[in-house]
Every structure is written in C-alpha cells, then in structure tokens.
CSV table of C-alpha atoms in Angstrom, one decimal:
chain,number,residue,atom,x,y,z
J,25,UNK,CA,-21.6,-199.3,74.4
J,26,UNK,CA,-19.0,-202.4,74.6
J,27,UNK,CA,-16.6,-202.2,76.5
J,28,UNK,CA,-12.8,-202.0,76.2
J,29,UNK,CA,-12.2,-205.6,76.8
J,30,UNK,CA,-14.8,-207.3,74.3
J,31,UNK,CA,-13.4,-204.4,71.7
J,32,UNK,CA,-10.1,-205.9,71.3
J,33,UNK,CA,-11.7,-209.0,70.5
J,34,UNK,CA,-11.4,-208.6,66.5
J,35,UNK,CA,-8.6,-208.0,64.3
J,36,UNK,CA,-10.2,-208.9,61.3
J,37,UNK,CA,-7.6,-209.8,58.5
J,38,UNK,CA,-8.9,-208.6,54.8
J,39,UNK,CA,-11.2,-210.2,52.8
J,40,UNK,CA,-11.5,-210.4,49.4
J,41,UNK,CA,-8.0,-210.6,47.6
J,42,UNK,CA,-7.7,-209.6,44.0
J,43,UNK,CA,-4.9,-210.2,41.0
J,44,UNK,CA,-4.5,-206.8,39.2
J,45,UNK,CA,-2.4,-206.1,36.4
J,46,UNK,CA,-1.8,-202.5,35.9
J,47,UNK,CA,-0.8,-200.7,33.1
J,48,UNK,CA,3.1,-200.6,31.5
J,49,UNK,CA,5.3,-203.7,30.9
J,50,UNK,CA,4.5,-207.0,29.5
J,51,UNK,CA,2.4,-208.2,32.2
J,52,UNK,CA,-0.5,-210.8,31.5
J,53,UNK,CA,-3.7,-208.7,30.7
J,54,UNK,CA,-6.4,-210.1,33.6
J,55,UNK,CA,-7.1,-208.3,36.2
J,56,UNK,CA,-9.6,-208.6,38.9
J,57,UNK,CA,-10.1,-205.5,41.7
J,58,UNK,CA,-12.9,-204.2,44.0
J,59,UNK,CA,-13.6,-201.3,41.4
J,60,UNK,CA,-14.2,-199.4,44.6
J,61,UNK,CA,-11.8,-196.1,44.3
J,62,UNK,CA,-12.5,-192.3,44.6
J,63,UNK,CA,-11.3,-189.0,46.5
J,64,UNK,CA,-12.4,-188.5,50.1
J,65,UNK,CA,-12.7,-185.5,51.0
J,66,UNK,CA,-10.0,-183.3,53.2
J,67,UNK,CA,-13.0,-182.5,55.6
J,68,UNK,CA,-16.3,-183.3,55.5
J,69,UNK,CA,-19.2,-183.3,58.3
J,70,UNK,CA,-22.1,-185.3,57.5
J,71,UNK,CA,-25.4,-183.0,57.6
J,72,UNK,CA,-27.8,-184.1,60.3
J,73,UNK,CA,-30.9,-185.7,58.9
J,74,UNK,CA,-34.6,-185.5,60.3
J,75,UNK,CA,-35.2,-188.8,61.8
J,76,UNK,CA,-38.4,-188.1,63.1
J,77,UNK,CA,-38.6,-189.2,66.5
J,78,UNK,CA,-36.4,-187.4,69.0
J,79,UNK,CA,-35.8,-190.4,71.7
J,80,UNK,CA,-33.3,-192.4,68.8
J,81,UNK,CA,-29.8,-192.4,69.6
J,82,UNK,CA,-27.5,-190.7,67.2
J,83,UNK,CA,-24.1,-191.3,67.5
J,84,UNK,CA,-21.6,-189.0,66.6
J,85,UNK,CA,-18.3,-190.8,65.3
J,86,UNK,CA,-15.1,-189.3,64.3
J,87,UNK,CA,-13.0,-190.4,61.3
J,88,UNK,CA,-9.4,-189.7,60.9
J,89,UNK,CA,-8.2,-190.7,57.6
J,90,UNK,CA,-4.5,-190.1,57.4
J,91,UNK,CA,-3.7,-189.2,53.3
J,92,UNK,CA,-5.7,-189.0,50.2
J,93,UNK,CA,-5.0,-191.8,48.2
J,94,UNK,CA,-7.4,-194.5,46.1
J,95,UNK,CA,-7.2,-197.3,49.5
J,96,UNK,CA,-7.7,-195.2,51.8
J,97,UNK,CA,-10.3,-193.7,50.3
J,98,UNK,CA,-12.0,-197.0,49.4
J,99,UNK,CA,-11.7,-197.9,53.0
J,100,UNK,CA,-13.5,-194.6,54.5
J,101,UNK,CA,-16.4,-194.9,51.8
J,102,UNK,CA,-16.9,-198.8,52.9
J,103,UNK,CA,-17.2,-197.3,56.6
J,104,UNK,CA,-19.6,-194.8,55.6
J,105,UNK,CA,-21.8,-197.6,53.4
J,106,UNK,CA,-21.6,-200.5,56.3
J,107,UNK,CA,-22.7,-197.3,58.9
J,108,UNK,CA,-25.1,-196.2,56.9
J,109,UNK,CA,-26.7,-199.8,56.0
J,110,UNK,CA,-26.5,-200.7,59.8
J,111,UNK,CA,-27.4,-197.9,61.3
J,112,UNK,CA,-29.7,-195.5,58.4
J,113,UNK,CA,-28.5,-192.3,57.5
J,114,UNK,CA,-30.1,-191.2,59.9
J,115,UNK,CA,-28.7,-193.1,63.3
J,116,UNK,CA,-25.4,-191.5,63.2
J,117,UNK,CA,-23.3,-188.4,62.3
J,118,UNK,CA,-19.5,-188.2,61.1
J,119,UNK,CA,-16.7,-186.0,61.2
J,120,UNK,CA,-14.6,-187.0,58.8
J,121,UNK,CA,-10.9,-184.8,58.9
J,122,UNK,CA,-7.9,-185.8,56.9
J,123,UNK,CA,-4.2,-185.2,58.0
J,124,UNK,CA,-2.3,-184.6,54.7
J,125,UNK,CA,0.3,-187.1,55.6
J,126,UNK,CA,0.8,-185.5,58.8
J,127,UNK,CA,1.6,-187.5,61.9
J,128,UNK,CA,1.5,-184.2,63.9
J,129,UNK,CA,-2.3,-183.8,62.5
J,130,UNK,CA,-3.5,-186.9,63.3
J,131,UNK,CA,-2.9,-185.9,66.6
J,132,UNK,CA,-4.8,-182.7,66.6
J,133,UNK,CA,-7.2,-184.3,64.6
J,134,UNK,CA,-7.7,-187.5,67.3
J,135,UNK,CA,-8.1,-184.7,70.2
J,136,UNK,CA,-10.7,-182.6,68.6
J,137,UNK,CA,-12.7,-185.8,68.7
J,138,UNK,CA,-11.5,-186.7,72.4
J,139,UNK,CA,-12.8,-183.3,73.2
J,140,UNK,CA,-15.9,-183.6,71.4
J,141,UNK,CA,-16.8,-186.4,73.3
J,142,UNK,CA,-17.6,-188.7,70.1
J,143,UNK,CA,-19.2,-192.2,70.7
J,144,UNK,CA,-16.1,-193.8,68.1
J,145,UNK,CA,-13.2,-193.0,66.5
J,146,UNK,CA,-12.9,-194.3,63.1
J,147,UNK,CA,-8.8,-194.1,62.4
J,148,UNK,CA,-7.7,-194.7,58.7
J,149,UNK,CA,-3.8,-195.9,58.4
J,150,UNK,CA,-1.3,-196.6,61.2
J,151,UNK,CA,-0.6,-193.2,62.3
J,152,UNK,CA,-4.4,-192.1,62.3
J,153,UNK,CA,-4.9,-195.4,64.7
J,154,UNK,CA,-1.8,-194.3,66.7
J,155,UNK,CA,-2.5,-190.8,67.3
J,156,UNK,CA,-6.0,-192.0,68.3
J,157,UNK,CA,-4.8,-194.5,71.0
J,158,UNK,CA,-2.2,-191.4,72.6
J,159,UNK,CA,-5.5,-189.5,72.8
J,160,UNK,CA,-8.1,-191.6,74.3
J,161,UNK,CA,-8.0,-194.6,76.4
J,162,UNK,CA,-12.3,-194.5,77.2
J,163,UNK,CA,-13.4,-193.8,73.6
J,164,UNK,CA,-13.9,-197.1,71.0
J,165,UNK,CA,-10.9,-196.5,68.5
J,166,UNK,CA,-11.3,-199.3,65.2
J,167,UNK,CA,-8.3,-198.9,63.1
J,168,UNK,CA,-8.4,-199.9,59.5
J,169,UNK,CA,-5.9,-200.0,56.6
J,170,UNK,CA,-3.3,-200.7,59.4
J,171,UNK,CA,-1.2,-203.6,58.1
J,172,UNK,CA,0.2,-205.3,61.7
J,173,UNK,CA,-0.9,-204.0,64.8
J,174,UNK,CA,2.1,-205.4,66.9
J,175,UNK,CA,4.2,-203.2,64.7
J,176,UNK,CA,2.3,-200.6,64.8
J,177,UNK,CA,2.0,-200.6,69.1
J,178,UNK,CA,5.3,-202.0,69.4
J,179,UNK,CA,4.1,-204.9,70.7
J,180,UNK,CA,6.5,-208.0,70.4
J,181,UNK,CA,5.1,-211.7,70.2
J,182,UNK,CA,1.7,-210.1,69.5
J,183,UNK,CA,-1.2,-212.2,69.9
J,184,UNK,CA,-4.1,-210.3,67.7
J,185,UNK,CA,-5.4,-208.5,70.4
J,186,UNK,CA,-4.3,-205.2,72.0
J,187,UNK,CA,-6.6,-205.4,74.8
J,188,UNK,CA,-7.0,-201.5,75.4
J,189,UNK,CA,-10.0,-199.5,73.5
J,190,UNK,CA,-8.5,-200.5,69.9
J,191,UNK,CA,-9.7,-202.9,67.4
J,192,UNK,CA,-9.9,-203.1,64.1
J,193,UNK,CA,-9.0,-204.6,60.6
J,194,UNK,CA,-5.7,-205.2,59.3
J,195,UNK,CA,-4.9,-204.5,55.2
J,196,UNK,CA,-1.7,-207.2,55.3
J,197,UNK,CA,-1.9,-208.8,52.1
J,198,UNK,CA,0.4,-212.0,51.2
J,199,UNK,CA,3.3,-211.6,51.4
J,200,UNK,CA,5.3,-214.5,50.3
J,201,UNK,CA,2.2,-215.0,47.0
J,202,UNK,CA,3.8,-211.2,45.8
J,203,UNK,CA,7.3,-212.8,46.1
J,204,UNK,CA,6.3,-215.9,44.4
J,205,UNK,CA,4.5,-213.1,41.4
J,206,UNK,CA,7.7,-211.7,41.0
J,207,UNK,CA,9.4,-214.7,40.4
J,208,UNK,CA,6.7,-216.6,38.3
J,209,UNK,CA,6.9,-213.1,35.8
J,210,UNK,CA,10.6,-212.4,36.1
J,211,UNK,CA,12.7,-215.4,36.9
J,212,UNK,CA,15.5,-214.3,35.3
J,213,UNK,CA,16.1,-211.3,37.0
J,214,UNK,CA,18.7,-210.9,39.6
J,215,UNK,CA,18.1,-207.6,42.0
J,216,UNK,CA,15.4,-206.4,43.6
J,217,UNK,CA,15.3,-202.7,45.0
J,218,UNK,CA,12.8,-202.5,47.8
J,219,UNK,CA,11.3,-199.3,47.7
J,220,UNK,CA,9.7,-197.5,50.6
J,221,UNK,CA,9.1,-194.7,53.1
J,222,UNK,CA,11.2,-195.3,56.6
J,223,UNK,CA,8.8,-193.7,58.9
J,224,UNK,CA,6.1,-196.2,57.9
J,225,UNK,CA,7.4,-198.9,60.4
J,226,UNK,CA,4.4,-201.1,58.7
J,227,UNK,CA,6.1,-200.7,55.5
J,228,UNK,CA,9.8,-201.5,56.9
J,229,UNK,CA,8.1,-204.9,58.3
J,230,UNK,CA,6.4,-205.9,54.7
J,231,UNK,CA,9.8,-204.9,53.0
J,232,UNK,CA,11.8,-207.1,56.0
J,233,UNK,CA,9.4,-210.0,54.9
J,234,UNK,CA,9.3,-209.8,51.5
J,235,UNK,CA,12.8,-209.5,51.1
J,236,UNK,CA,13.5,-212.7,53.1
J,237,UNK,CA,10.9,-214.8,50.8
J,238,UNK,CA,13.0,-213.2,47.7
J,239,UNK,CA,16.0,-214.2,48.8
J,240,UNK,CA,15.1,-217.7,49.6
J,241,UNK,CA,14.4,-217.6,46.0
J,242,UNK,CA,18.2,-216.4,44.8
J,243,UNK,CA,16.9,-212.6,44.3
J,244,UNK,CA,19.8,-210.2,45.7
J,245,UNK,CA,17.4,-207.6,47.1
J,246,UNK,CA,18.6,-203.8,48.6
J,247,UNK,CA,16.4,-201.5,50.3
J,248,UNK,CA,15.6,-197.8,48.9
J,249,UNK,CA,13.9,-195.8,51.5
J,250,UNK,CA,13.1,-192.5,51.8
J,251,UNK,CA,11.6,-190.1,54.4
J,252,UNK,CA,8.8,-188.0,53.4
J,253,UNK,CA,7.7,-186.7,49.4
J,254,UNK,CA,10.5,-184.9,49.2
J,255,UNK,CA,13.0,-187.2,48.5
J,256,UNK,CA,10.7,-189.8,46.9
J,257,UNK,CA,12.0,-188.6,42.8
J,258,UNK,CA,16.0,-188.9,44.1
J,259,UNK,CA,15.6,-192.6,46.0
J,260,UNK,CA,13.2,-194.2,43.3
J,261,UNK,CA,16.0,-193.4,40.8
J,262,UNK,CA,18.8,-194.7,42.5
J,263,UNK,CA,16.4,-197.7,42.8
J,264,UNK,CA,15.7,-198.1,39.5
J,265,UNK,CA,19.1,-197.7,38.3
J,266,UNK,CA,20.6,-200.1,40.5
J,267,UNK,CA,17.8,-202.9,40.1
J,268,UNK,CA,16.0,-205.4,37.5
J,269,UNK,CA,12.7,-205.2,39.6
J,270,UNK,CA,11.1,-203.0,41.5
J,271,UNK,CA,8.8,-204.1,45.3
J,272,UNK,CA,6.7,-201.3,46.7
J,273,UNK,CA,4.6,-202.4,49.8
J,274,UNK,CA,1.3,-200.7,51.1
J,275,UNK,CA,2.9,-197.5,51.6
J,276,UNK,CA,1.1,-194.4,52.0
J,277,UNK,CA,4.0,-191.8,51.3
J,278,UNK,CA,4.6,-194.0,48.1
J,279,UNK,CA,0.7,-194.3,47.5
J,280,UNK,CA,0.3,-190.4,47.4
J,281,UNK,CA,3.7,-190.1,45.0
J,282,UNK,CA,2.7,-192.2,42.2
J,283,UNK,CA,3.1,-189.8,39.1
J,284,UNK,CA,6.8,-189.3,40.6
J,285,UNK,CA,7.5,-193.5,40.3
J,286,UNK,CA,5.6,-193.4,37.2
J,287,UNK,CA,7.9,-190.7,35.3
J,288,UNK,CA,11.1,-192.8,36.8
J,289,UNK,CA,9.4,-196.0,36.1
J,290,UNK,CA,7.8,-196.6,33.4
J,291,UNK,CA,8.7,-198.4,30.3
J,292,UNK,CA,12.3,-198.9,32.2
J,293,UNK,CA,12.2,-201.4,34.7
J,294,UNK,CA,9.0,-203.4,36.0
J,295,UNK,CA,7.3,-202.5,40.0
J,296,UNK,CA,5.7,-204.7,41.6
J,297,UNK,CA,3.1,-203.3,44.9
J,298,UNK,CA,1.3,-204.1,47.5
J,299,UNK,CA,-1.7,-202.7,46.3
J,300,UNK,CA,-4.2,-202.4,43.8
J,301,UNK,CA,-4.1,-198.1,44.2
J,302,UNK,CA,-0.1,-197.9,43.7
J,303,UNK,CA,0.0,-200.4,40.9
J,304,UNK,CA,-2.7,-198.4,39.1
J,305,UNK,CA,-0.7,-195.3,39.4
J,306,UNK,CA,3.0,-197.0,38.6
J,307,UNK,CA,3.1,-200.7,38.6
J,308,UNK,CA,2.5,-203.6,36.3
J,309,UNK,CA,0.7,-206.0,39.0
J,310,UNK,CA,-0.1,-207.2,42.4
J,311,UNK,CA,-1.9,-209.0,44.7
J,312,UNK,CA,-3.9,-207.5,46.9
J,313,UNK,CA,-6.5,-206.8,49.1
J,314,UNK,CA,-10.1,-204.5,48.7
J,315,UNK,CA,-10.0,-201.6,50.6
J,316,UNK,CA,-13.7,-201.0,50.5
J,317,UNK,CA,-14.1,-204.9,52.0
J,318,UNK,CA,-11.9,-203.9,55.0
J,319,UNK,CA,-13.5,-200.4,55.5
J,320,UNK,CA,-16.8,-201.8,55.0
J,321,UNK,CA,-16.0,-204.7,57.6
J,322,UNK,CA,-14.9,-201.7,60.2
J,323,UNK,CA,-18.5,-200.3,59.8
J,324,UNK,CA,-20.2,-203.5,60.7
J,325,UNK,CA,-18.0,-203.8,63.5
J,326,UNK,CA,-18.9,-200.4,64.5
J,327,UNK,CA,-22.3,-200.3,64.2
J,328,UNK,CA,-22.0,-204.0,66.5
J,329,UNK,CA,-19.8,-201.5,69.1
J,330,UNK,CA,-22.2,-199.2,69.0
J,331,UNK,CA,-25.4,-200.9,69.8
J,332,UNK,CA,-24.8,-203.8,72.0
C-alpha cells in the first residue's frame, strides 16, 4: 500500500468541462454534458464474487457519499467503473453508505469503516472527506467532489497537497468563465443574488470569488444563504425578488433542493450554477465540470494506491 507521504501527491483538478444549457429562459439551445447521471443508492454492499484462486488480494474499500444528488452520484459510479476496470470485479469489495446530508453521519459512517479495518476510504463531498480525515490518520482517504481542499482543512496559503493520508480530486470549475456567462447572456442586468447554503464553507469560497469577478464587471451582487433544506423556499424568494440574476455554486444543500428553486424560479428571473446537476433541475446554463471524469479519475488513483 503507498504510503501517507506519496498519497498526498495528487490533487487532480477536473477534467473534462462542458457548456450546458438547461431548460427555462431564453438561453442558447447547445449543450454539451458527460450524460453520466443516475441515483446511488443510500446503502449498498457489493456481493463478493468467485475469483477463483484464493491467494488474490481483495481489497475491501469504503465509500462515503455525503447526499443523493445527480454529481455525486456520477462521481461514485465513475469510482465504481475506474475500480472495476483496474482492478476486475472481482479484486475488490465496497461498502458504499450515504449520509443524507448529514455531517454527523459522515462521521459514523467514516468510523464504521475505521473499525472495519478497510484498505481505502472513498469520501464523496467535503464533509464525507472531512469526517474521514477526524477518523483515520493510517487508512488512504481520496476525497472527490471536494471543490478546494485548503478550505475545506482550513489550510491557509495551501499548496495542493495536505501531506497526511488524504488525496484526491477537486470539482472547482471556473470560476471567473461563469461570471463572464452571466455577463455575455445578461449584460444589462444590474443585481446578482448569490444563493447558497452557509455550512458549505466550499460554497461560501466559490460565492466570495465569483462575486468579486461580478463586480469587477459593474454587477451589484448580495449574498442569500441559508442553513439547511429547511429554509431553502424562504431565502431563494427573497433572492429572487430582490435580484435580476440568480448564481448558485456547487452546492449540495442546493443540489438536493432543486424542485424548491424551480417552483420560485422559473419563468421569473434567470439562475445561473455551478453545475450541470443543479442547472438541470432549476437553471438555464453553466459551465461545468463531469462528475463521472473526476470520480472515475479517483478510481484510477485508487486502484494505483492500492497496488503499488
């Protein structure tokens, strides 16, 4: 197995960006995406399979995914296909366990693991990967769908590597090409509301970031955050009252509340997102990142921990 200092060698950024445009508004009709989308499900063990020789390694790897959405689920079937194609169905086993937007059961889900003794933790969004690192400094942790990892560790001047036991692949998409959408599609507009969940601190950095490119560009721009699903309907409203244009970044709170933005949204005012998931559930475009690419990127870097 590799060790904690050559795992921290990688923080691969995303691959393969694509220009969607979603439905609702008068956006321009082309789109290009991944196509890779789907439910994962809450829990799921894969079934050991009959390799046929009992002195092959099988290792047993753990994936925390932290909320059912379309990106993270690309992300956590691109795993399971890189795993699969580098190792054969048959060289590895997975837990996978899903948190239901719960910080507190990423937590319980990254022990279980810890006490299992798996060989890797597989951690699917910023609080998975966090959780993970409280609970393990010996096991290989690769985080994916994590947008900045200094942000996420609290790690200021970050260099692109943690070195502890975490790696992984970052989802950030870019940032100041989304501004410059906004204001190639709506260059008459004058406010921006900046919606987004406060307890994501990777979403609070993308809206910091993105509101300092639109305001180099004359937008006035206010932030709308709220905390948690519940008061998702009441902030998105005040948002869309008080703005021309709408921002949401890769936000998982926001990801999982769609239909809610939607029934506010749509036919009123435009929303523009950070990724391809949200804008197919309440936006008009964006451009972004595939989630399968990163996931499947995590698997081959994996299956490289893994083996060497």
């Amino acid at each position: 197995m590799m060790k904690k200092n050559l795992l921290a060698l990688i923080l691969t950024l995303a691959m393969a960006l694509s220009l969607a445009a979603c439905g609702g508004g008068d956006a321009p009709a082309d789109s290009a995406g991944s196509g890779n989308s789907g439910e994962a499900p809450s829990a799921e063990t894969q079934e050991p399979a009959d390799s046929g020789s009992g002195d092959k390694k099988v290792y047993e790897v753990g994936i925390s995914q932290f909320v059912t959405h379309d990106a993270l689920d690309a992300a956590t079937q691109g795993f399971i296909a890189a795993m699969n194609d580098k190792l054969g169905e048959d060289g590895w086993h997975y837990d996978l366990q899903n948190a239901a937007n719960d910080p507190a059961t990423c937590s319980t889900i990254a022990n279980s693991f810890v006490s299992k003794n798996v060989d890797l933790i597989m951690a699917n969004a910023t609080p998975a990967v966090q959780a993970a690192a409280t609970a393990t400094g010996d096991i290989p942790i690769l985080g994916t769908s994590v947008t900045e990892y200094g942000v996420a560790f609290n790690i200021e001047n970050f260099s692109g590597t943690l070195g502890t036991n975490v790696s992984g692949t970052s989802d950030l998409a870019p940032l100041d090409q989304q501004a410059e959408m906004i204001k190639e599609w709506y260059p008459d507009a004058k406010t921006v509301g900046l919606l987004y969940c406060s307890n994501e601190a990777n979403s609070q950095y993308q809206v910091d970031t993105v509101q300092g490119f639109l305001e180099g560009m004359g937008y006035t721009c206010t932030q709308y955050a709220f905390t948690d699903s519940n008061d998702v309907a009441a902030v998105c409203q005040t948002a869309a009252d008080a703005s021309d244009v709408l921002y949401i970044p890769t936000d998982n709170t926001a990801a999982s509340n769609t239909p809610i933005i939607d029934n506010i949204c749509h036919g009123t005012i435009p929303v523009f997102c950070g990724e391809e998931g949200i804008c197919a559930g309440c936006g008009i475009a964006t451009l972004s990142i595939s989630y399968y690419d990163i996931g499947y990127k995590t698997g081959e870097m994996a299956a490289q921990i893994l083996t060497e």
